[in-house]
CSV table of C-alpha atoms (C1' of nucleotides) in Angstrom, one decimal:
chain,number,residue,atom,x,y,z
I,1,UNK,CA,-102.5,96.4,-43.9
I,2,UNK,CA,-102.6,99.4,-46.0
I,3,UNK,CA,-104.9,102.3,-46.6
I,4,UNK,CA,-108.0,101.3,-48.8
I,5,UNK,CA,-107.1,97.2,-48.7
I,6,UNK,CA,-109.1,94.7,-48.3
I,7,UNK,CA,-111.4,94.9,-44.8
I,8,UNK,CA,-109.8,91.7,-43.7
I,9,UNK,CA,-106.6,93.7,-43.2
I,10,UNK,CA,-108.4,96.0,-40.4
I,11,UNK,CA,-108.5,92.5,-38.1
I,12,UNK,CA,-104.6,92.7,-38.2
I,13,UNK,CA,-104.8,96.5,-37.3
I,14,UNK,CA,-107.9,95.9,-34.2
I,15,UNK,CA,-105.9,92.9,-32.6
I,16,UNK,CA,-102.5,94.7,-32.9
I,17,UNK,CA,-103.8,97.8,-30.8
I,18,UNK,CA,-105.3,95.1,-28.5
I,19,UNK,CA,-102.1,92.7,-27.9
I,20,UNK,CA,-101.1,94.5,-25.0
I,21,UNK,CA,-98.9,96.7,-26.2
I,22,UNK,CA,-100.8,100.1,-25.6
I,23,UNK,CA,-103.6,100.9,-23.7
I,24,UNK,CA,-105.4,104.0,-24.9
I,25,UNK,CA,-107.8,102.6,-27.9
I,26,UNK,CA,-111.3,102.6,-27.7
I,27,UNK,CA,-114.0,101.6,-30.3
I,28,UNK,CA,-116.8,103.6,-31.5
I,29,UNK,CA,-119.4,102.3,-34.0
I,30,UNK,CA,-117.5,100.8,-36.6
I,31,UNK,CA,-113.9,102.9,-35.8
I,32,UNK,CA,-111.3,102.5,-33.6
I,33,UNK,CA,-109.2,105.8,-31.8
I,34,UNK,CA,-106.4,105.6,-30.3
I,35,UNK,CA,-104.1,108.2,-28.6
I,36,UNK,CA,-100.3,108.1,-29.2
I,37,UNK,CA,-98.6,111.2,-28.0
I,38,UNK,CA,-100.1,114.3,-29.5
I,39,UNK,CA,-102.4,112.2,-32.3
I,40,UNK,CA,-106.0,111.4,-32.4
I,41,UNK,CA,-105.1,107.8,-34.8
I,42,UNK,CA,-108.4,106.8,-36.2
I,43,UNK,CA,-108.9,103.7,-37.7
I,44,UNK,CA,-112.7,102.8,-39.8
I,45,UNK,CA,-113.8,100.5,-40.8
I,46,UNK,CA,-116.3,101.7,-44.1
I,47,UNK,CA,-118.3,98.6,-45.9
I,48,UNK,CA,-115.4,97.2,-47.9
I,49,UNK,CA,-112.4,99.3,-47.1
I,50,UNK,CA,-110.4,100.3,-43.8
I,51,UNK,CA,-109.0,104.2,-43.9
I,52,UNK,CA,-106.8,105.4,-41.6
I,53,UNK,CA,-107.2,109.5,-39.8
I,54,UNK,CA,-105.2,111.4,-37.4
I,55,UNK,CA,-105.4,114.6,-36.3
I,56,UNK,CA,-103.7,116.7,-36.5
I,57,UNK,CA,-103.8,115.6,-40.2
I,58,UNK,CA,-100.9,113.6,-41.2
I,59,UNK,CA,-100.5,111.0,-44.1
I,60,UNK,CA,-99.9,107.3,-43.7
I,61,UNK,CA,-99.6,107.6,-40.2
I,62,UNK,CA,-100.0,103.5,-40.1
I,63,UNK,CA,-97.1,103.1,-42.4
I,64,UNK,CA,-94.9,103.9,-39.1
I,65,UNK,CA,-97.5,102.7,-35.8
I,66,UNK,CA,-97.6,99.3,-37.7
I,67,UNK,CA,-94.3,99.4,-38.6
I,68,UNK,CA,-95.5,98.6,-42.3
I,69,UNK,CA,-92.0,98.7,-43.3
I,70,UNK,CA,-90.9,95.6,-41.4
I,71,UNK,CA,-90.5,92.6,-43.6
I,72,UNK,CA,-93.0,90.6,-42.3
I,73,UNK,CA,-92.2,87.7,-44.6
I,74,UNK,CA,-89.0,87.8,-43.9
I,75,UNK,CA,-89.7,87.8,-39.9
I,76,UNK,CA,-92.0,85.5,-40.0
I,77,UNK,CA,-89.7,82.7,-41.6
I,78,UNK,CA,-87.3,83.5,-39.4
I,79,UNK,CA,-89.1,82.8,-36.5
I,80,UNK,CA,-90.5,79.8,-37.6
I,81,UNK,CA,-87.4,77.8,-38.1
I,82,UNK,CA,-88.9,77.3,-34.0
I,83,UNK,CA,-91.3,74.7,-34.1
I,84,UNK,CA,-92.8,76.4,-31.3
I,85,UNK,CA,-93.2,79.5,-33.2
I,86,UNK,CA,-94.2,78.1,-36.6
I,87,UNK,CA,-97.4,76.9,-35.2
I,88,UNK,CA,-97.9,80.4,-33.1
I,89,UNK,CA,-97.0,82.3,-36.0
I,90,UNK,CA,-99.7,80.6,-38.5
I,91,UNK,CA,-102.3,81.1,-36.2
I,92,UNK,CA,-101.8,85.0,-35.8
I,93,UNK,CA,-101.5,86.2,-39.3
I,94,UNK,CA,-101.1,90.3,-39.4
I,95,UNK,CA,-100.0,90.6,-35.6
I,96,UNK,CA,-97.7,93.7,-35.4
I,97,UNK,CA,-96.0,95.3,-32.9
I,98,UNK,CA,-96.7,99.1,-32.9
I,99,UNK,CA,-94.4,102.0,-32.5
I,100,UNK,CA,-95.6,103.8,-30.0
I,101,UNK,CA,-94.7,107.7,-28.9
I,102,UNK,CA,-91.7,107.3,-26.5
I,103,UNK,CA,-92.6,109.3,-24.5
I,104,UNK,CA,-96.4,107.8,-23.9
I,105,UNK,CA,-95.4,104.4,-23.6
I,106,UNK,CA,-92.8,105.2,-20.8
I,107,UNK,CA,-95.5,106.5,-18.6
I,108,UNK,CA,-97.7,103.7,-19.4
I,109,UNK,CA,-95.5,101.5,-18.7
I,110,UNK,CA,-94.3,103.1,-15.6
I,111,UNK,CA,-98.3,102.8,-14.3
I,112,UNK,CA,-98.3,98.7,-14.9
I,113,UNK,CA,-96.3,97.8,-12.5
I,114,UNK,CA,-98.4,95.1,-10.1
I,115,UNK,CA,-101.5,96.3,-11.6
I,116,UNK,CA,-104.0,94.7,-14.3
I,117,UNK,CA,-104.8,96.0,-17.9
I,118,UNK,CA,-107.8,97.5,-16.9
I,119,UNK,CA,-106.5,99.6,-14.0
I,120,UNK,CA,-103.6,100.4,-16.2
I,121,UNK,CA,-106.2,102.3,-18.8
I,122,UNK,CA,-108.2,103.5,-16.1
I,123,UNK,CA,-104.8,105.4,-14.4
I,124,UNK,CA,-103.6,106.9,-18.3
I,125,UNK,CA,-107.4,107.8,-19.2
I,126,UNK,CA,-108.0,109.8,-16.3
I,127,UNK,CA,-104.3,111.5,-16.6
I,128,UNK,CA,-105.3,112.1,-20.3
I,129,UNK,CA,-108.3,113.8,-18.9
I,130,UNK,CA,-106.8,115.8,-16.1
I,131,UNK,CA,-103.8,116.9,-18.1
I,132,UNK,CA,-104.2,116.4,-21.5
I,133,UNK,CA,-105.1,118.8,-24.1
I,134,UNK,CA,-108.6,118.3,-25.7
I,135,UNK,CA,-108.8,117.5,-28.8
I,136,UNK,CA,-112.4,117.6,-31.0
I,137,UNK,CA,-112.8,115.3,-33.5
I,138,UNK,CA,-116.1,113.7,-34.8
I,139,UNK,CA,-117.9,115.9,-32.8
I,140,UNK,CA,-116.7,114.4,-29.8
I,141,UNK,CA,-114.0,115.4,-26.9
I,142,UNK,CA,-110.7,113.4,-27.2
I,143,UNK,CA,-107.9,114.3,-24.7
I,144,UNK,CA,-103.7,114.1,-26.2
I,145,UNK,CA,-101.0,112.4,-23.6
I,146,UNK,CA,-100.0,115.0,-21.2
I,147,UNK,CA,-96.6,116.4,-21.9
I,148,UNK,CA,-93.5,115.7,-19.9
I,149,UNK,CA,-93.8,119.4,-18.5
I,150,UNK,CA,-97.3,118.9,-16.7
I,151,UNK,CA,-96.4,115.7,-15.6
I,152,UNK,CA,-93.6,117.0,-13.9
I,153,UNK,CA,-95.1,119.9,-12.7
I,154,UNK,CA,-98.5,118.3,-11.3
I,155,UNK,CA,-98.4,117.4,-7.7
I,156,UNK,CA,-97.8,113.7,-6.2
I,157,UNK,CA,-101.8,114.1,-5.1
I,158,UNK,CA,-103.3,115.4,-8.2
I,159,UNK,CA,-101.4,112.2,-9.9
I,160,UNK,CA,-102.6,109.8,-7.3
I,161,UNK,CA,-106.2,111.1,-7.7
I,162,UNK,CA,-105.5,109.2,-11.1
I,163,UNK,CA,-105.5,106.0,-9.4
I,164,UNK,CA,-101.9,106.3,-10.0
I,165,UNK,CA,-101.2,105.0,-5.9
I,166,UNK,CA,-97.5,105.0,-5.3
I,167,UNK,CA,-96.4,104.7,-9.0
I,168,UNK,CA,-97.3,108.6,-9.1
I,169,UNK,CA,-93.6,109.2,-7.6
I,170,UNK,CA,-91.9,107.4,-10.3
I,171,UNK,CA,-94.3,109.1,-12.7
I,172,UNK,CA,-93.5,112.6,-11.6
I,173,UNK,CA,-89.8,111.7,-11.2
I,174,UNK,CA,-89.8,110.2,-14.7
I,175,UNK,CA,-91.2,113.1,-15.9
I,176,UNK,CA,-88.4,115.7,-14.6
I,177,UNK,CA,-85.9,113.7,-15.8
I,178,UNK,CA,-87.0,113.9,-19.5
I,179,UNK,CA,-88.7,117.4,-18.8
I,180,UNK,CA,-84.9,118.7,-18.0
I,181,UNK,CA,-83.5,116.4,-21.1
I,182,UNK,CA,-81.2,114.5,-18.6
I,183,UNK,CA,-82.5,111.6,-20.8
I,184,UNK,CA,-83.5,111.6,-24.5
I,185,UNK,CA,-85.3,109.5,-25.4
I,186,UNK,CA,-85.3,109.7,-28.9
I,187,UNK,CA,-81.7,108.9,-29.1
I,188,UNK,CA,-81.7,105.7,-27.7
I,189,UNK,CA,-83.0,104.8,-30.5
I,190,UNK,CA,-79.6,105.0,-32.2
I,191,UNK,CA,-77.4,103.4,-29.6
I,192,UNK,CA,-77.3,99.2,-29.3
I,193,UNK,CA,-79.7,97.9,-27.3
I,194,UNK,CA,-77.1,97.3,-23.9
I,195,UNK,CA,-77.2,101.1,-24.2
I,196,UNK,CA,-79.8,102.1,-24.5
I,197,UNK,CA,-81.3,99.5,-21.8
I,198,UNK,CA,-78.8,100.5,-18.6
I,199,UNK,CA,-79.4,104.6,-19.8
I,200,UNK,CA,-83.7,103.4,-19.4
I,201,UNK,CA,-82.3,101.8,-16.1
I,202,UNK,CA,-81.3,104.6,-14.0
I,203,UNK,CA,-84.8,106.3,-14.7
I,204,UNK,CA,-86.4,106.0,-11.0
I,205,UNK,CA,-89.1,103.7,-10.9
I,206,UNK,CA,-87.7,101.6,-14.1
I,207,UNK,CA,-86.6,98.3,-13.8
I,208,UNK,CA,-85.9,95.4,-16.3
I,209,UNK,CA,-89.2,94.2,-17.4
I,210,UNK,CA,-90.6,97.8,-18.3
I,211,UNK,CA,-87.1,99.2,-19.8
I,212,UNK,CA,-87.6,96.5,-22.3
I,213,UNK,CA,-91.2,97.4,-23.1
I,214,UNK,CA,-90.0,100.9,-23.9
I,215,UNK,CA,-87.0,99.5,-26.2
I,216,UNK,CA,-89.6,97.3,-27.6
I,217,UNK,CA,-92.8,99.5,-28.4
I,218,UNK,CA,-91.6,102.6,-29.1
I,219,UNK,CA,-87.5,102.4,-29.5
I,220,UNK,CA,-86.7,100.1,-32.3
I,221,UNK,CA,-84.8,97.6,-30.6
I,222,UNK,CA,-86.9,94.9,-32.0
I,223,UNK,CA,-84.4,92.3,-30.2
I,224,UNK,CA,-85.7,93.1,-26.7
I,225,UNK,CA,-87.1,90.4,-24.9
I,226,UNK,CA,-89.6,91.7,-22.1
I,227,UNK,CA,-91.1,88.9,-19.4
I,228,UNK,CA,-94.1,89.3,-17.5
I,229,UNK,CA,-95.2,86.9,-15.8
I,230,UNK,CA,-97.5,85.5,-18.7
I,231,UNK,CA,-94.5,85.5,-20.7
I,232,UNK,CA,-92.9,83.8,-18.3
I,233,UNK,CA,-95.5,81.4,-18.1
I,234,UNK,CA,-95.4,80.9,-22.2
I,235,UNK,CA,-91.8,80.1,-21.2
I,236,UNK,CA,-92.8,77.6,-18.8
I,237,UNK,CA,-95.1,75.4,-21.4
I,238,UNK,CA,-92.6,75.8,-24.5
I,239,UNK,CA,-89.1,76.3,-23.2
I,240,UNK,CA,-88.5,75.2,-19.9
I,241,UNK,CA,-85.6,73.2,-21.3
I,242,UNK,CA,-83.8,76.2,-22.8
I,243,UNK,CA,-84.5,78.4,-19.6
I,244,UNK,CA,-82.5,75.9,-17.4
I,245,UNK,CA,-82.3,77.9,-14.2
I,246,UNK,CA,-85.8,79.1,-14.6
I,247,UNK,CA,-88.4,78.0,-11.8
I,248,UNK,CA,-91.2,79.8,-11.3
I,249,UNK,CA,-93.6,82.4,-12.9
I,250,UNK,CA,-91.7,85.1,-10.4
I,251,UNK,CA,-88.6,86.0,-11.7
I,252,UNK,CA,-85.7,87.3,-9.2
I,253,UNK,CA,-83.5,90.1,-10.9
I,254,UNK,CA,-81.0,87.7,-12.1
I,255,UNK,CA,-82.9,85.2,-13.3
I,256,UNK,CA,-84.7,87.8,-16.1
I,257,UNK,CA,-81.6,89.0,-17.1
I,258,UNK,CA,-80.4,85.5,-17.7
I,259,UNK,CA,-83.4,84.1,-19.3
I,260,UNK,CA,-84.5,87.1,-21.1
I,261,UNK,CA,-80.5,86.7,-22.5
I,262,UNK,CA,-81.0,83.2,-23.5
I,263,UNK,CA,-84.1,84.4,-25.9
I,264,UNK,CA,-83.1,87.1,-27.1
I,265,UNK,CA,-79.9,84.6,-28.6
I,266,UNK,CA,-82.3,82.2,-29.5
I,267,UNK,CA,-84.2,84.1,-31.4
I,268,UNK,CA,-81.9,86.6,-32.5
I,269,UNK,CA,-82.5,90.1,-33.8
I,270,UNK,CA,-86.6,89.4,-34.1
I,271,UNK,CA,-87.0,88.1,-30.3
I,272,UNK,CA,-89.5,90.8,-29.6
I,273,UNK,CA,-91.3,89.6,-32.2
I,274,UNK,CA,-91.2,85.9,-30.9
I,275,UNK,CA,-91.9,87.6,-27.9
I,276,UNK,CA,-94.9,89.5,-29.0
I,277,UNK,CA,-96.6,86.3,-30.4
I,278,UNK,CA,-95.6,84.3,-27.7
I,279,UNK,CA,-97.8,87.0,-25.5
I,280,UNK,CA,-100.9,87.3,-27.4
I,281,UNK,CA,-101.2,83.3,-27.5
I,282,UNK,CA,-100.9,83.1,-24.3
I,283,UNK,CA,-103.6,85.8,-23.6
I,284,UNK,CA,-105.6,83.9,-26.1
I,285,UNK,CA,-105.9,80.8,-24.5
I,286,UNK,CA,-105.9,81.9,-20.6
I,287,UNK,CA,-107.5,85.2,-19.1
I,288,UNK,CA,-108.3,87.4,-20.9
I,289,UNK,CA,-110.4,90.1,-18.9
I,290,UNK,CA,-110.2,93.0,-21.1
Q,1,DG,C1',-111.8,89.0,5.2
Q,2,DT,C1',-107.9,88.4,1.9
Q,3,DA,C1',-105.6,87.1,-2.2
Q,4,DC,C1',-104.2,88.8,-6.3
Q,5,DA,C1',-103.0,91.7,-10.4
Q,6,DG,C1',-98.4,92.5,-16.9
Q,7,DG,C1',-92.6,95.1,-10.9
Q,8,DC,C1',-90.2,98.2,-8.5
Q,9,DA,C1',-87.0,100.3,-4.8
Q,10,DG,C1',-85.3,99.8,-0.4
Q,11,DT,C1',-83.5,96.8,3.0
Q,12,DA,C1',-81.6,92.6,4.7
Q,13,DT,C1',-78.9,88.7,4.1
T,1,DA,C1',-74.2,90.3,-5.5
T,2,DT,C1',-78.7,88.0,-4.7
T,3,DA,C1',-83.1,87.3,-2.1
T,4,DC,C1',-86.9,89.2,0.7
T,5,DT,C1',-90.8,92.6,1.6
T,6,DG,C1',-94.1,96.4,1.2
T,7,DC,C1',-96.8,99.0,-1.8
T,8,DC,C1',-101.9,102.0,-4.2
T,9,DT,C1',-106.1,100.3,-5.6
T,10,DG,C1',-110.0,97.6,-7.4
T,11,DT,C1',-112.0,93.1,-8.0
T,12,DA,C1',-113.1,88.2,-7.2
DNA sequence: GTACAGGCAGTAT
DNA sequence: ATACTGCCTGTA
C-alpha cells in the first residue's frame, strides 16, 4: 500500500475507505475521492499502478490516512494468537483503519446515531454542500467539511434541512464547544485513553459508542473498543463466553462499558484493530446495503 | 400502517 | 447507579 505498488495494493486502500469507518468517498471512473477535513484525497487507479492526489497538494498523504506506519506484521500476529482472529485476519489482508480529520469524524459520528450508512452520507453530503467550501478538481465541483465556525454559527433549521432531524442540536452544540476551544481535540491525542474518553464524554450529544469511534478513527488510541450493534452481534457468535453478562444485541450503559473493558484487555493495545476486523466480517457476511 | 436503522439525553425507577 | 422511552427521517 504505497505510491506506485503493485494495483493489487489499491484493493487494501478501496475496502479500507469502505469498512465503515468514514463516509464521504465516492468512485469515479477508475478513482476514488474522498473528503477528510480540508483535502480533496484522490486515489486512481492507472493500468498497473495506484497514485495517490490531494489537493491542496500534499505529499504521501496515505502514508498518515492509512496509517502506513503501523506495523501491520507485527499487529497482525498479535491478534492472531485469537483463534477467532487468525482466521478473520487471513481473510482480510490490507484492511486498515484510517486516520481520519478529528474534527470530521466527530460530526460524522455525531449524525449516526439510530440512523443507517446511507442516511449517514446523505446528512454529511448535503452539509458539505451547504457549508462547505468548493473545491475544483478534475474539472469537477468537490465541497471541503464545513469548519467548526459555520457549523456553529448555522441555525438548528438550516442543519435539519440536512436531514440532520434532532441530531442537528448536538451538531451545532458540538460545534461551539470546539469553535470556543473548550475542547481540543487534537490534544487528546496525547493523554491515555480514560482521558481522553471522559473529556469526549461531556461533549453534548456524545455518548460511549461514538466517543470511541472518535478515539479510534481519528485520535490514536488504537486500543479503543467501539460496539455497535453489529459488533455486538460479532460478539455474540465468537465471544459470548468472555462477555459473561452480555445478553442481547442492545447494550444498557453498563453493560458496554463492561464488555467493551473485557476486549479491550483481551486484546490489549491493538483491540481496535480486532475490532475493526471483527466489523468488516461481519458486514461481509450479513447486510450489507451500501 | 409500522418496524426498523451503526445511540443519545432526559426521566423514572 | 441502572433501566426505560422518545426521537428525525427514509425505506422495506
Amino acid at each position: 500500500l504505497l505510491s506506485g505498488k503493485p494495483i493489487s495494493h489499491s484493493i487494501d486502500a478501496i475496502t479500507s475507505v469502505n469498512s465503515g469507518q468514514t463516509f464521504l468517498w465516492e468512485q469515479i471512473d477508475d478513482s476514488w475521492y474522498g473528503v477528510d477535513g480540508n483535502r480533496l484525497l484522490k486515489i486512481s487507479v492507472e493500468k498497473t499502478e495506484v497514485a495517490f492526489s490531494c489537493y491542496p497538494e500534499q505529499e504521501h498523504w496515505e502514508r498518515t490516512f492509512f496509517r502506513l506506519d503501523d506495523n501491520m506484521a507485527e499487529i497482525e500476529s498479535d491478534l492472531s494468537s485469537d483463534q477467532t482472529l487468525a482466521a478473520i485476519v487471513k481473510k482480510y489482508p490490507g484492511l486498515r483503519l484510517l486516520r481520519q480529520d478529528p474534527e470530521q469524524c466527530l460530526f460524522s459520528f455525531l449524525c449516526s446515531s439510530n440512523t443507517n450508512i446511507p442516511m449517514i452520507r446523505r446528512m454529511l453530503r448535503n452539509l458539505t454542500r451547504k457549508f462547505g467550501k468548493k473545491i475544483y478538481s478534475d474539472g469537477r465541483e468537490f465541497f471541503a467539511f464545513p469548519s467548526c465556525t459555520t457549523l456553529a454559527s448555522a441555525s438548528i433549521a438550516e442543519l435539519q434541512s440536512c436531514g440532520l432531524g434532532y441530531r442537528a442540536k448536538a451538531v451545532k452544540s458540538a460545534a461551539k464547544t470546539i469553535a470556543s476551544a473548550e475542547l481540543r481535540l487534537s490534544d487528546l491525542k496525547q493523554l491515555k485513553y480514560e482521558e481522553a474518553k471522559s473529556q469526549l464524554l461531556e461533549v453534548y450529544g456524545i455518548g460511549n459508542k461514538i466517543a470511541d469511534c472518535i478515539l479510534l478513527f481519528s485520535l490514536d488510541h488504537t486500543d479503543a473498543f467501539p460496539i455497535d450493534v453489529w459488533i455486538a452481534r460479532a460478539l455474540i457468535s465468537h465471544y459470548s463466553e468472555i462477555c459473561k453478562c452480555y445478553v442481547g444485541e442492545k447494550l444498557t450503559a453498563r453493560q458496554y462499558e463492561l464488555v467493551s473493558e473485557t476486549m479491550r484487555i483481551h486484546f490489549g493495545k491493538y483491540a481496535g484493530y480486532a475490532q475493526q476486523y471483527l466489523y468488516y466480517d461481519i458486514r461481509q457476511r450479513i447486510g450489507r446495503s451500501w
